[in-house]
Coordinates of C-alpha atoms in Angstrom, one line a residue:
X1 CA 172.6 59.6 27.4
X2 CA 171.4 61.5 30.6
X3 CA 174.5 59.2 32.6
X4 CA 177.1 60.4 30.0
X5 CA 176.1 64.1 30.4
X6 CA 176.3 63.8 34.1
X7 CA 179.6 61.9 33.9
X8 CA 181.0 64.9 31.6
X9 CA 180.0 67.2 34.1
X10 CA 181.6 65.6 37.0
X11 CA 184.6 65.3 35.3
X12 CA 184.4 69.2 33.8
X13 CA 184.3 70.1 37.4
X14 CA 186.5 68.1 38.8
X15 CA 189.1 69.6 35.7
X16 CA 188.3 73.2 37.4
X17 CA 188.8 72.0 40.7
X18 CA 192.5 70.4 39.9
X19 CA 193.0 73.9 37.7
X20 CA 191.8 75.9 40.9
X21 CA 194.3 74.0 43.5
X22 CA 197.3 74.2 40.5
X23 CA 197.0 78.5 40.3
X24 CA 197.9 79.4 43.8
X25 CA 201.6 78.5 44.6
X26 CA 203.1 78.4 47.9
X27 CA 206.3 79.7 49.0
X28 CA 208.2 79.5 52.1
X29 CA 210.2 81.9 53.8
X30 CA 212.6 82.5 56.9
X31 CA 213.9 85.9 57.3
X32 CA 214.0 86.9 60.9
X33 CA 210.8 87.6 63.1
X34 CA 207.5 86.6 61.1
X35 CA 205.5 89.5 62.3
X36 CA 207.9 91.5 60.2
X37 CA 208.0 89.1 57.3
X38 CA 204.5 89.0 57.1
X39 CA 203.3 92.6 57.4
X40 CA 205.4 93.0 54.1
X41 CA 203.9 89.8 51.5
X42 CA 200.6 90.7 52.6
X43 CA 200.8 94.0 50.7
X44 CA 202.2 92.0 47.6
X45 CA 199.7 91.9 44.8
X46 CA 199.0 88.2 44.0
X47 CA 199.5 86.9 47.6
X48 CA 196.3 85.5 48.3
X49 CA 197.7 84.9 51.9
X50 CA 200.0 84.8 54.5
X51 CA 200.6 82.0 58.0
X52 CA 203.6 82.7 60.6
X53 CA 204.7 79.3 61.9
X54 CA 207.7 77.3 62.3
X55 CA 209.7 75.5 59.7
X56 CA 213.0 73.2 59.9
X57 CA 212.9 71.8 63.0
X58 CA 213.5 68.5 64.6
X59 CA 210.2 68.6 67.0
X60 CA 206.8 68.2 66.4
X61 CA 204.0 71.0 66.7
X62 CA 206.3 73.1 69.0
X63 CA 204.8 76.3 70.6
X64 CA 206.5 80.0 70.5
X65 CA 208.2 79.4 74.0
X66 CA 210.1 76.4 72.6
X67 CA 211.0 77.7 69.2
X68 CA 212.4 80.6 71.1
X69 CA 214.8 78.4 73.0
X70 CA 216.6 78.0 69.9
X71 CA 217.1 74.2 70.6
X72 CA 214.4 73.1 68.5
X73 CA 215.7 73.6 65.0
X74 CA 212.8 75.5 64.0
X75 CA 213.3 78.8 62.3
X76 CA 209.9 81.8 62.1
X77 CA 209.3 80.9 58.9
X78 CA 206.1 82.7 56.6
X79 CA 204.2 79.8 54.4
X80 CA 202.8 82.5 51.2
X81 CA 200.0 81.3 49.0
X82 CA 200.3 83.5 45.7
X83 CA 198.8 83.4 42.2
X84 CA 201.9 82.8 39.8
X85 CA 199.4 84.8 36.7
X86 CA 199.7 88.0 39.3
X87 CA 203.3 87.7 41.0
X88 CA 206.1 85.2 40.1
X89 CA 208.3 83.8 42.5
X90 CA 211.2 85.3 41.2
X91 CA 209.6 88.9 42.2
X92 CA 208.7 87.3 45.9
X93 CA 212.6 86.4 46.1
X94 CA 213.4 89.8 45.2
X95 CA 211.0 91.2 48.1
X96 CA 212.4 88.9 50.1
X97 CA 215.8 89.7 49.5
X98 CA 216.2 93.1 50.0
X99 CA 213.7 93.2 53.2
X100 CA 216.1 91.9 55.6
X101 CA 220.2 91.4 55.8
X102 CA 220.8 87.8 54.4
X103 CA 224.7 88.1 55.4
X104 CA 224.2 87.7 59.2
X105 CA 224.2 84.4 60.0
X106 CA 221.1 83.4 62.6
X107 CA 220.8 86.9 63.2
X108 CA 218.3 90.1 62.0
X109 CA 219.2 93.0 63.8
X110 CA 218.4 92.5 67.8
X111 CA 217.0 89.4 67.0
X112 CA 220.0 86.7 67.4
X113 CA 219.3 83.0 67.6
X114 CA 219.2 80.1 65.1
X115 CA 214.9 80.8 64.7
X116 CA 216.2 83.9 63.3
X117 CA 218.1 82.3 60.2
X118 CA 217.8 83.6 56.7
X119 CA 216.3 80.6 54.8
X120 CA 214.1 80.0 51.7
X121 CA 212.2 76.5 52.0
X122 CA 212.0 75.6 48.5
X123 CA 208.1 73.7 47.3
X124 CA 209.4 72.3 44.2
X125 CA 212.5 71.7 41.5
X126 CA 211.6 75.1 39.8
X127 CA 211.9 77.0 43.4
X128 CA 215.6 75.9 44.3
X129 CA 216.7 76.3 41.3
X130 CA 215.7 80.0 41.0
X131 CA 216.3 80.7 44.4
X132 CA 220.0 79.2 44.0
X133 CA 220.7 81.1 41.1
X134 CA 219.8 84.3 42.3
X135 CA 221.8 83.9 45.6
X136 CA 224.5 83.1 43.3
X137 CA 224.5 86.4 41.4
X138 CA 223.8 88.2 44.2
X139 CA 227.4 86.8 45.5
X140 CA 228.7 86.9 42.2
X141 CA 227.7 90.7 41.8
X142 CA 228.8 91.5 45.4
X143 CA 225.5 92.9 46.1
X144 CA 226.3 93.1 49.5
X145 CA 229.1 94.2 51.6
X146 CA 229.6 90.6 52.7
X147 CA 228.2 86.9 51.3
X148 CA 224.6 86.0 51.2
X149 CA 223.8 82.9 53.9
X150 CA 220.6 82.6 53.5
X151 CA 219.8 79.0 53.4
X152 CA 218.0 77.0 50.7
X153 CA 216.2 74.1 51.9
X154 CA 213.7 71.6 50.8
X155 CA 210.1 72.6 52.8
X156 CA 209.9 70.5 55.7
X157 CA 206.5 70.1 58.1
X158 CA 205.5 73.5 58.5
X159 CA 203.5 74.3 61.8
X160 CA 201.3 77.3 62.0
X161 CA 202.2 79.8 65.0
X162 CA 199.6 80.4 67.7
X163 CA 196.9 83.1 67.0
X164 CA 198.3 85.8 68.2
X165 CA 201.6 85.6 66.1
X166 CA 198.4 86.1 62.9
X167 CA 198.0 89.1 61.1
X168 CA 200.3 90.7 63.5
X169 CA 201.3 94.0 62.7
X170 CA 197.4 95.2 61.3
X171 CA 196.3 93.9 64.5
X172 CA 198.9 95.6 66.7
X173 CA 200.3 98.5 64.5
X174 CA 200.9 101.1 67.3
X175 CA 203.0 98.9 69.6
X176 CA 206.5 100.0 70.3
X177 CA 207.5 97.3 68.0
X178 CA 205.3 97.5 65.2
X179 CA 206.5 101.1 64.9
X180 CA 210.0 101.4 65.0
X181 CA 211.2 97.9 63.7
X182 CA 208.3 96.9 61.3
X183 CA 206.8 100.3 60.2
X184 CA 210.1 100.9 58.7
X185 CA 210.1 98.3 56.5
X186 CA 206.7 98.9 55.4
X187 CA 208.4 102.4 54.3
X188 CA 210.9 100.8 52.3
X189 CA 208.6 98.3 50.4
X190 CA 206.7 100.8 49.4
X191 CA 209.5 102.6 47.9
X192 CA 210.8 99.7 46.2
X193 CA 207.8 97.6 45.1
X194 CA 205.5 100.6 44.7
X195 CA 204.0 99.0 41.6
X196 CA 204.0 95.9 43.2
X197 CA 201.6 96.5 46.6
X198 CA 197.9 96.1 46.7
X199 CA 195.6 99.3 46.4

């Protein structure tokens, strides 16, 4: 009797553990420089985290200097880890969206290059299909002066920028940068997703 109620509760725990790893979602996203990208879903309540790195590539565990070459494939991707109970992808597509210009091709503002490329790296079935859908009415509705080219790929390796590239923009907030490209955008998220942000 004393082996069957250990068994149970190795398997109750192991039940909580699977249910643990199946609430947080990732999702992966490419919308110009990642210090940008990120400073913006780590506000979002529900995102439990945020890594630069490089996605969609054709080399292995290349470094900022390579990726910025524009010969490697890679574009500055951000891998998000979010609660689905708290924020649903469809609201993280919406951020994403209307945070950058998804009409330029391999461009966001001075930044020009391939690793600059609009793209959504999609995790699962579900993913695609929504992000498909909305690019589709975003065409359909000509919510843009021009078409959306944002990409929608399946994820590929994702490789996790160097240090420094983390937590960017709370680490450096007063840099030249920081202030007139990303603080910005911080502006206009909270404008938009007021009711969205962490307190």
């Amino acid at each position: 009797m004393k082996y069957l109620s250990v068994m149970v509760l190795i398997l109750l725990s192991m039940n909580a553990a699977d249910a643990q790893s199946k609430k947080l979602q990732k999702a992966t996203f490419g919308m110009g420089c990642f210090w940008c990208s990120e400073a913006l879903f780590q506000r979002l309540n529900g995102v439990a985290s945020v890594r630069s790195g490089y996605e969609g590539g054709n080399v292995a565990n290349p470094s900022y200097e390579d990726v910025c070459t524009g010969t490697t494939g890679h574009a500055e991707v951000i891998e998000v880890t979010y609660d689905p109970s708290k924020i649903k992808y469809e609201e993280l597509l919406e951020v994403f969206w209307k945070s950058h210009d998804p009409t330029t091709l391999n461009r966001q503002g001075a930044d020009v290059g391939t690793q600059y490329r609009s793209v959504i790296f999609y995790h699962n079935e579900e993913q695609k299909q929504l992000a498909e859908k909305y690019k589709k009415e975003l065409n359909d509705t000509r919510a843009f002066d021009k078409p959306v080219v944002t990409a929608i790929s399946k994820a590929a390796p994702f490789y996790v920028a160097e240090n420094y590239h983390q937590d960017y923009f709370n680490k450096n907030g007063s840099a030249p940068y920081c202030r007139m490209v990303i603080l910005p955008k911080m502006e206009k998220l909270e404008k938009l997703f007021k009711a969205r942000l962490k307190h």
